Short mmCIF file of C-alpha atoms and ligand atoms in Angstrom, two decimals:
data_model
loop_
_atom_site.label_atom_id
_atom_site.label_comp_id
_atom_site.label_asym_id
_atom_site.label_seq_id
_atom_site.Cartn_x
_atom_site.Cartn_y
_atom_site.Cartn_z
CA UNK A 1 -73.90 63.85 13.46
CA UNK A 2 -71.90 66.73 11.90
CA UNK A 3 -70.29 66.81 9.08
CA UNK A 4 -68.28 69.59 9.13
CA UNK A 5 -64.76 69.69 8.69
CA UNK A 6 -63.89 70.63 12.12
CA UNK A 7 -66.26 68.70 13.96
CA UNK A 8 -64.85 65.63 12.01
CA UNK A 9 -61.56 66.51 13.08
CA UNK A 10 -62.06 67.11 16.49
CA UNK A 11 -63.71 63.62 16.64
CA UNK A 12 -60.22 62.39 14.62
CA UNK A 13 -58.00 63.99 17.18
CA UNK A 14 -59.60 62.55 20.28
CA UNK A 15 -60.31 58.77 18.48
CA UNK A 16 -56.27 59.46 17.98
CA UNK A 17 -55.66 60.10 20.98
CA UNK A 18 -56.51 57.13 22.61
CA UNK A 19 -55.61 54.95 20.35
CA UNK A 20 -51.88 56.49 20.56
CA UNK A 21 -52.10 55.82 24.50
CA UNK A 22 -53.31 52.49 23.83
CA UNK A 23 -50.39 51.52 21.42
CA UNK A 24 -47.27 53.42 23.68
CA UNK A 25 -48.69 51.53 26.73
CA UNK A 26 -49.16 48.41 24.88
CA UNK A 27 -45.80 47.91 23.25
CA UNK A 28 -44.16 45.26 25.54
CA UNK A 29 -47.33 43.41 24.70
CA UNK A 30 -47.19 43.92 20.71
CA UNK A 31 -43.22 42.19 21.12
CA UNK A 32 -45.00 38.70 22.56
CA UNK A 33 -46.56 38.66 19.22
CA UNK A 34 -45.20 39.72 16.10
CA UNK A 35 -46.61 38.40 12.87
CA UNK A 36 -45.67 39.25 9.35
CA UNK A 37 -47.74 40.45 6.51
CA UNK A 38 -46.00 41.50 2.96
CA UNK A 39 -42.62 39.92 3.57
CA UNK A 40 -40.91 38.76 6.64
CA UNK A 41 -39.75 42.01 7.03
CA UNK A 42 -43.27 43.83 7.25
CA UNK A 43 -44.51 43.15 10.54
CA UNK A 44 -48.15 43.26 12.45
CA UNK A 45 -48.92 42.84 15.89
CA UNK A 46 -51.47 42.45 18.17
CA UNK A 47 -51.55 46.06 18.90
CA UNK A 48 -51.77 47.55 15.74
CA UNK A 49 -54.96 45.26 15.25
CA UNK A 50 -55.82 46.09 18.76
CA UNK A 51 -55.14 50.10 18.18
CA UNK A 52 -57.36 49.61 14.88
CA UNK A 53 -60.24 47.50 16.50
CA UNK A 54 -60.47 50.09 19.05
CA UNK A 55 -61.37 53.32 16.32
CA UNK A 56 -63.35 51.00 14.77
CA UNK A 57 -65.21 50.51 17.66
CA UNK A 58 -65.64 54.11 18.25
CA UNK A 59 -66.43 55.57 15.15
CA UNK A 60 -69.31 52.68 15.26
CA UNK A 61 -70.74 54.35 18.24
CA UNK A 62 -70.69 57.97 17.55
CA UNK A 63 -70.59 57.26 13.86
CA UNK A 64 -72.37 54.21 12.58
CA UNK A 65 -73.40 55.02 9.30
CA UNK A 66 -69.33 55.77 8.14
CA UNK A 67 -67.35 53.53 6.07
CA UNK A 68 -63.93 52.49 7.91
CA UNK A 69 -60.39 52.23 5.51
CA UNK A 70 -57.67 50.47 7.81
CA UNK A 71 -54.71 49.07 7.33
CA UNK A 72 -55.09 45.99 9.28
CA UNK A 73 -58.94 44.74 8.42
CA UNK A 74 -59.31 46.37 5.14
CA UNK A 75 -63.01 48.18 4.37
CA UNK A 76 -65.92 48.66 6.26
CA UNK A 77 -69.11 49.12 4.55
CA UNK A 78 -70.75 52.91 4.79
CA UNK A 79 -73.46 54.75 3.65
CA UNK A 80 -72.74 58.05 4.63
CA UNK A 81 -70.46 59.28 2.14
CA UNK A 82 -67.87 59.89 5.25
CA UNK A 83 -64.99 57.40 5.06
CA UNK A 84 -62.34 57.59 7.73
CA UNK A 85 -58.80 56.56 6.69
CA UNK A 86 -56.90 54.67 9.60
CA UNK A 87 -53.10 53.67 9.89
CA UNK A 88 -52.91 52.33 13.46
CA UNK A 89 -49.25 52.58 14.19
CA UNK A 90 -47.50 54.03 11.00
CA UNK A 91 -44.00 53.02 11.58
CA UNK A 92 -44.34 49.82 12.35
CA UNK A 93 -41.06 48.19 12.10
CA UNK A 94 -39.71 51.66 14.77
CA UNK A 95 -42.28 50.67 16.73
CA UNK A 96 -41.13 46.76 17.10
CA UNK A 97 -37.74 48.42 18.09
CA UNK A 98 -37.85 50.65 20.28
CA UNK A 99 -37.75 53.94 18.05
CA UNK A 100 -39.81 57.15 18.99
CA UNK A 101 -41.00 57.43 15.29
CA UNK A 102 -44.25 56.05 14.75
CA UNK A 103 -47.77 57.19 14.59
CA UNK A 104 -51.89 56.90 14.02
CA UNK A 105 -52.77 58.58 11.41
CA UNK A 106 -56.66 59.45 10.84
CA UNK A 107 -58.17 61.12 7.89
CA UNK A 108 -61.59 61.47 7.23
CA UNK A 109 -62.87 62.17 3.57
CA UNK A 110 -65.96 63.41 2.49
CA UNK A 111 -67.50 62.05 -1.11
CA UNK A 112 -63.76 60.69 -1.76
CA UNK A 113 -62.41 64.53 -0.42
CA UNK A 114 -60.25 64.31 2.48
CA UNK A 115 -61.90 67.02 4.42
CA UNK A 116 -59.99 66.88 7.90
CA UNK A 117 -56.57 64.47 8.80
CA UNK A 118 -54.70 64.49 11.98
CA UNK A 119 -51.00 62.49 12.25
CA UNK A 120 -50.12 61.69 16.70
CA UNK A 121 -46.75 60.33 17.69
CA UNK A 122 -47.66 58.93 20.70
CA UNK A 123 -44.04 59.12 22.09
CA UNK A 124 -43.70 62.77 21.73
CA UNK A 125 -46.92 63.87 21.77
CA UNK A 126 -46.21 65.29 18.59
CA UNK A 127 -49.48 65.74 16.94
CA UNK A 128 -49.78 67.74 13.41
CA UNK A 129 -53.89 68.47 12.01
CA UNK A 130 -55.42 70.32 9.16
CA UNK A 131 -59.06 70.43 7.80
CA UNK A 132 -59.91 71.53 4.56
CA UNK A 133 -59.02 75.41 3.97
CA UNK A 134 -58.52 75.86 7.75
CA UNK A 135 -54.65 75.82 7.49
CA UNK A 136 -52.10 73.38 9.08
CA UNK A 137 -50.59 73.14 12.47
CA UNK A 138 -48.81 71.01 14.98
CA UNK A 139 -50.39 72.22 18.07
CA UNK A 140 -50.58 76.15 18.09
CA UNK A 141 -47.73 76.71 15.21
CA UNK A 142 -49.12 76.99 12.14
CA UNK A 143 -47.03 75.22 9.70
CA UNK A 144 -45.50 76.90 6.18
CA UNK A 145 -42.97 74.14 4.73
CA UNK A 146 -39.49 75.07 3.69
CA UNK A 147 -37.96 78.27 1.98
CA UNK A 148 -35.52 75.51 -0.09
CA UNK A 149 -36.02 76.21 -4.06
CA UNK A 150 -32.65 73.87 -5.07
CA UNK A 151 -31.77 70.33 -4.80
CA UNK A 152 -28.68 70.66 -3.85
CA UNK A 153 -30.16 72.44 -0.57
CA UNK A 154 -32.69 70.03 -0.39
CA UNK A 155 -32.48 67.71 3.00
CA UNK A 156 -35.00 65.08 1.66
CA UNK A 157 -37.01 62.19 3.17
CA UNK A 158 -37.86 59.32 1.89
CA UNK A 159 -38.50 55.45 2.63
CA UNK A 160 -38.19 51.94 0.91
CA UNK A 161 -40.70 48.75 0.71
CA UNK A 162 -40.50 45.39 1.57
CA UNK A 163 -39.96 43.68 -1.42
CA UNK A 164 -36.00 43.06 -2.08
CA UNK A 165 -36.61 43.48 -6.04
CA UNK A 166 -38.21 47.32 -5.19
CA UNK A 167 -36.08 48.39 -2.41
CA UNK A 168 -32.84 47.76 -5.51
CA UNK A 169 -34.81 49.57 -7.53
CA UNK A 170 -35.40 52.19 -4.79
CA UNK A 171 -31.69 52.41 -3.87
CA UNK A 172 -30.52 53.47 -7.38
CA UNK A 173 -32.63 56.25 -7.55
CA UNK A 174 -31.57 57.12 -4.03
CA UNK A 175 -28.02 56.67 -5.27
CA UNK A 176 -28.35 58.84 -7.94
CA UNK A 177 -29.95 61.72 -5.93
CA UNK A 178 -27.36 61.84 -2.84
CA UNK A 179 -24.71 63.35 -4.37
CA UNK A 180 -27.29 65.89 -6.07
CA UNK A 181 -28.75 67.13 -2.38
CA UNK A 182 -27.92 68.21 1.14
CA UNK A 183 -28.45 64.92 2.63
CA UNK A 184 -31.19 62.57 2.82
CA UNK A 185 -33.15 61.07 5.73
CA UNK A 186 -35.10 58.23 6.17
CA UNK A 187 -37.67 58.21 8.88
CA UNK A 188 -39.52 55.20 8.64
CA UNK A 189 -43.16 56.27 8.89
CA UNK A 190 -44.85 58.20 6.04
CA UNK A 191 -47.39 59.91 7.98
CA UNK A 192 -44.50 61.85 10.14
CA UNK A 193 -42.13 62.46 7.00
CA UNK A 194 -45.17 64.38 5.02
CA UNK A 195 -45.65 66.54 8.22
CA UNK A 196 -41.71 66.88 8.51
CA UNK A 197 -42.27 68.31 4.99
CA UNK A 198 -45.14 70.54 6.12
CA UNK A 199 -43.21 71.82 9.10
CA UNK A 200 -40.00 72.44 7.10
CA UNK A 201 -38.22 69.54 9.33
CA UNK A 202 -38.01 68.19 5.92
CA UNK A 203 -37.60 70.24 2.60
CA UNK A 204 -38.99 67.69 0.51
CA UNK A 205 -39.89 63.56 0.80
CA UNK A 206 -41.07 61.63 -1.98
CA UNK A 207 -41.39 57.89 -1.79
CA UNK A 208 -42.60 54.99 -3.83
CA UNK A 209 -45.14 52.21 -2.70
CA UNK A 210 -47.47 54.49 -0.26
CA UNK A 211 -50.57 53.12 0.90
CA UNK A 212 -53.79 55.16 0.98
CA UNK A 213 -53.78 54.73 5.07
CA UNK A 214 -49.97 56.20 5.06
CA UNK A 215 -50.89 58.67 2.84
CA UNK A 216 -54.27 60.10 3.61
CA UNK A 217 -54.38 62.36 6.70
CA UNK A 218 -50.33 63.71 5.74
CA UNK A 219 -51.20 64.80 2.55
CA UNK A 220 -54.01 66.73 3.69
CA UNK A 221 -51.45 68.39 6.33
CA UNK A 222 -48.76 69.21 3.92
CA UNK A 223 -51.13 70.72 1.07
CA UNK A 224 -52.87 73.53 3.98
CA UNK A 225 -49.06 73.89 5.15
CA UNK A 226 -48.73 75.19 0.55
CA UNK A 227 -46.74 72.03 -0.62
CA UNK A 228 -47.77 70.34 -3.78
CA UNK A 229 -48.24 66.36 -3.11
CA UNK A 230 -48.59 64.72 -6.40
CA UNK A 231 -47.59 61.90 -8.17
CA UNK A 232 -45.16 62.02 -11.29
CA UNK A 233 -46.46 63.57 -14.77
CA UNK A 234 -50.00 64.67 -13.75
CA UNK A 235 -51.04 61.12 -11.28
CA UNK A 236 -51.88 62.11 -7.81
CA UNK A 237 -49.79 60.63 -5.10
CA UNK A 238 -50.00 57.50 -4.51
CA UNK A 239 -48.93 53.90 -4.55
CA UNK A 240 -46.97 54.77 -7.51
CA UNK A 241 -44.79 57.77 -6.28
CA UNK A 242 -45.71 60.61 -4.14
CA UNK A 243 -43.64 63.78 -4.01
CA UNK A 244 -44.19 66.31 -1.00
CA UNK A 245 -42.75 69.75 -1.49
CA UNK A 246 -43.16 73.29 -1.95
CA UNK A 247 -44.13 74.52 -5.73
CA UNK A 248 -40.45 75.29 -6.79
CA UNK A 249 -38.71 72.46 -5.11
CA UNK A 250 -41.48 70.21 -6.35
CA UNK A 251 -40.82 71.02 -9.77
CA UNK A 252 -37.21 70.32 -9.69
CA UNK A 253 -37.45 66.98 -7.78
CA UNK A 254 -40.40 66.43 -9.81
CA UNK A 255 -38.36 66.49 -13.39
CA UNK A 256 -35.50 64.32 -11.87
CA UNK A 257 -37.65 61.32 -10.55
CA UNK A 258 -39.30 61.80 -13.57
CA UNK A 259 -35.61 60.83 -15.29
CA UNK A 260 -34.88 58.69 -13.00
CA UNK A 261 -38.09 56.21 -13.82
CA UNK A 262 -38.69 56.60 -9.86
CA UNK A 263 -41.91 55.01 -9.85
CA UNK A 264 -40.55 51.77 -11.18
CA UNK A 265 -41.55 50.13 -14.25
CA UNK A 266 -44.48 50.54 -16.01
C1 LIP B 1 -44.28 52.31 6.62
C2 LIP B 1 -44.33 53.62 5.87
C3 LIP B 1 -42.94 54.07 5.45
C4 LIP B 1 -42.33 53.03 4.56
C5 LIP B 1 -42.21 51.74 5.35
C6 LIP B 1 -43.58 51.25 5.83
P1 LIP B 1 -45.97 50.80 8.03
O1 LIP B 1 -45.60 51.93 6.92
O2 LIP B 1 -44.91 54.59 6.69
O3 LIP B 1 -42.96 55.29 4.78
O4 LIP B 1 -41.08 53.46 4.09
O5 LIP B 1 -41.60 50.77 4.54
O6 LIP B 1 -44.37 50.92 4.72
O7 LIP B 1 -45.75 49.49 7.32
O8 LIP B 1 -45.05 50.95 9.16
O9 LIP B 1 -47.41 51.04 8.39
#
């Protein structure tokens, strides 16, 4: 078993790969069963357990001694030091309904380094990768970000969670940043919107309540494409805030989440 960074990701893209197949062709399947997790609003199904169960079973194979971080059965025990990080169908909720914006996600760390990451939308075929130092790409294009330096250029992405109390929190920062932009977008899976941001689809995203599994393989993708993903005042991103962009646009966006308390209360 290698360990390298580009062996790991060429097992991440194929282990993707299927599992993308598996959740496009399973869809009408996933709609007999829809469960809830969070909220009523934050759904599961059958196939993203299904999609989940089936890298799991995999990386088991060709990769028993690895520790497994999913979003659907939690953590595996390990021993290697490699951990693989595993949303099964990102974008849940576009999933349930029909819209072409969802996607695995797969990133596989090294001694808590994320070392290689790879983000598939199944319905496009879309699929962005990085590994460590080795630059980022969506098939042959390598990616760069944007050129955008000011907000009020700035066509940002971002996203809201499941609980009513965050998502009023989440729409008065959002109201106080649309009149200071271009326009804003929101996506609905995290995974895409941080490779958006890598491919300059996006000039910027930043959102609030990110889960390692929506976070992991994007972040990776966006930092080899030169954006800075952090959190707010020195934190890396995570749960609390993660902000996507490149250096000078960071800074900006940075300093007014910062004012706006974006990552919620203390
Ligand atoms: C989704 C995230 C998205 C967020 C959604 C949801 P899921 O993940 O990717 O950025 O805004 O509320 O959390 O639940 O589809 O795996």
């Amino acid at each position: 078993m290698s360990d390298d960074p580009r062996d790991l990701l060429e097992l991440a893209v194929r282990l993707a790969r299927e599992a993308g197949e598996l959740a496009r062709s399973g869809r009408q399947r996933a709609l007999a069963a829809v469960g809830s997790k969070s909220s009523p609003t934050d759904p599961v199904t059958e196939l993203d357990r299904a999609t989940e169960s089936l890298v799991r079973q995999r990386l088991a194979a060709e990769r028993p001694g690895d520790e497994v971080l999913g979003e659907e059965a939690g953590s595996s025990s390990g021993g290697s030091g490699v951990r693989w990080v595993l949303d099964p169908i990102d974008g849940t909720v576009n999933y349930l309904y029909g819209l072409p914006q969802y996607a695995v996600s797969l990133a596989v760390q090294c001694q808590g380094r994320t070392v290689a990451g790879v983000v598939r939308n199944p319905e496009s075929g879309e699929e962005w990768t990085a590994f460590a130092g080795g630059g980022a790409w969506r098939g042959e294009h390598r990616l760069a970000g944007s050129a955008v330096s000011t907000l009020d250029r700035a066509l940002l992405g971002t996203g809201f969670g499941y609980d009513s109390a965050v998502r009023a929190e989440q729409a008065a920062v959002v109201a106080e940043l649309l009149p200071k932009v271009r326009d804003i977008r929101r996506l609905g899976a995290a995974s895409l919107d941080l490779c958006f941001a890598a491919e300059g689809r996006l000039d910027a995203y930043y959102e609030r309540g990110l889960q390692p599994w929506d976070l992991a393989a994007g972040e990776l993708i966006a930092q080899e494409a030169g954006l800075l993903v952090t959190g707010l005042a020195g934190e890396p991103a995570g749960a609390a805030m993660t902000i996507a962009a490149p250096p000078d646009l960071h800074a900006v966006l940075h300093a007014e989440l910062v004012r706006l308390g974006a990552a919620g209360p203390a």
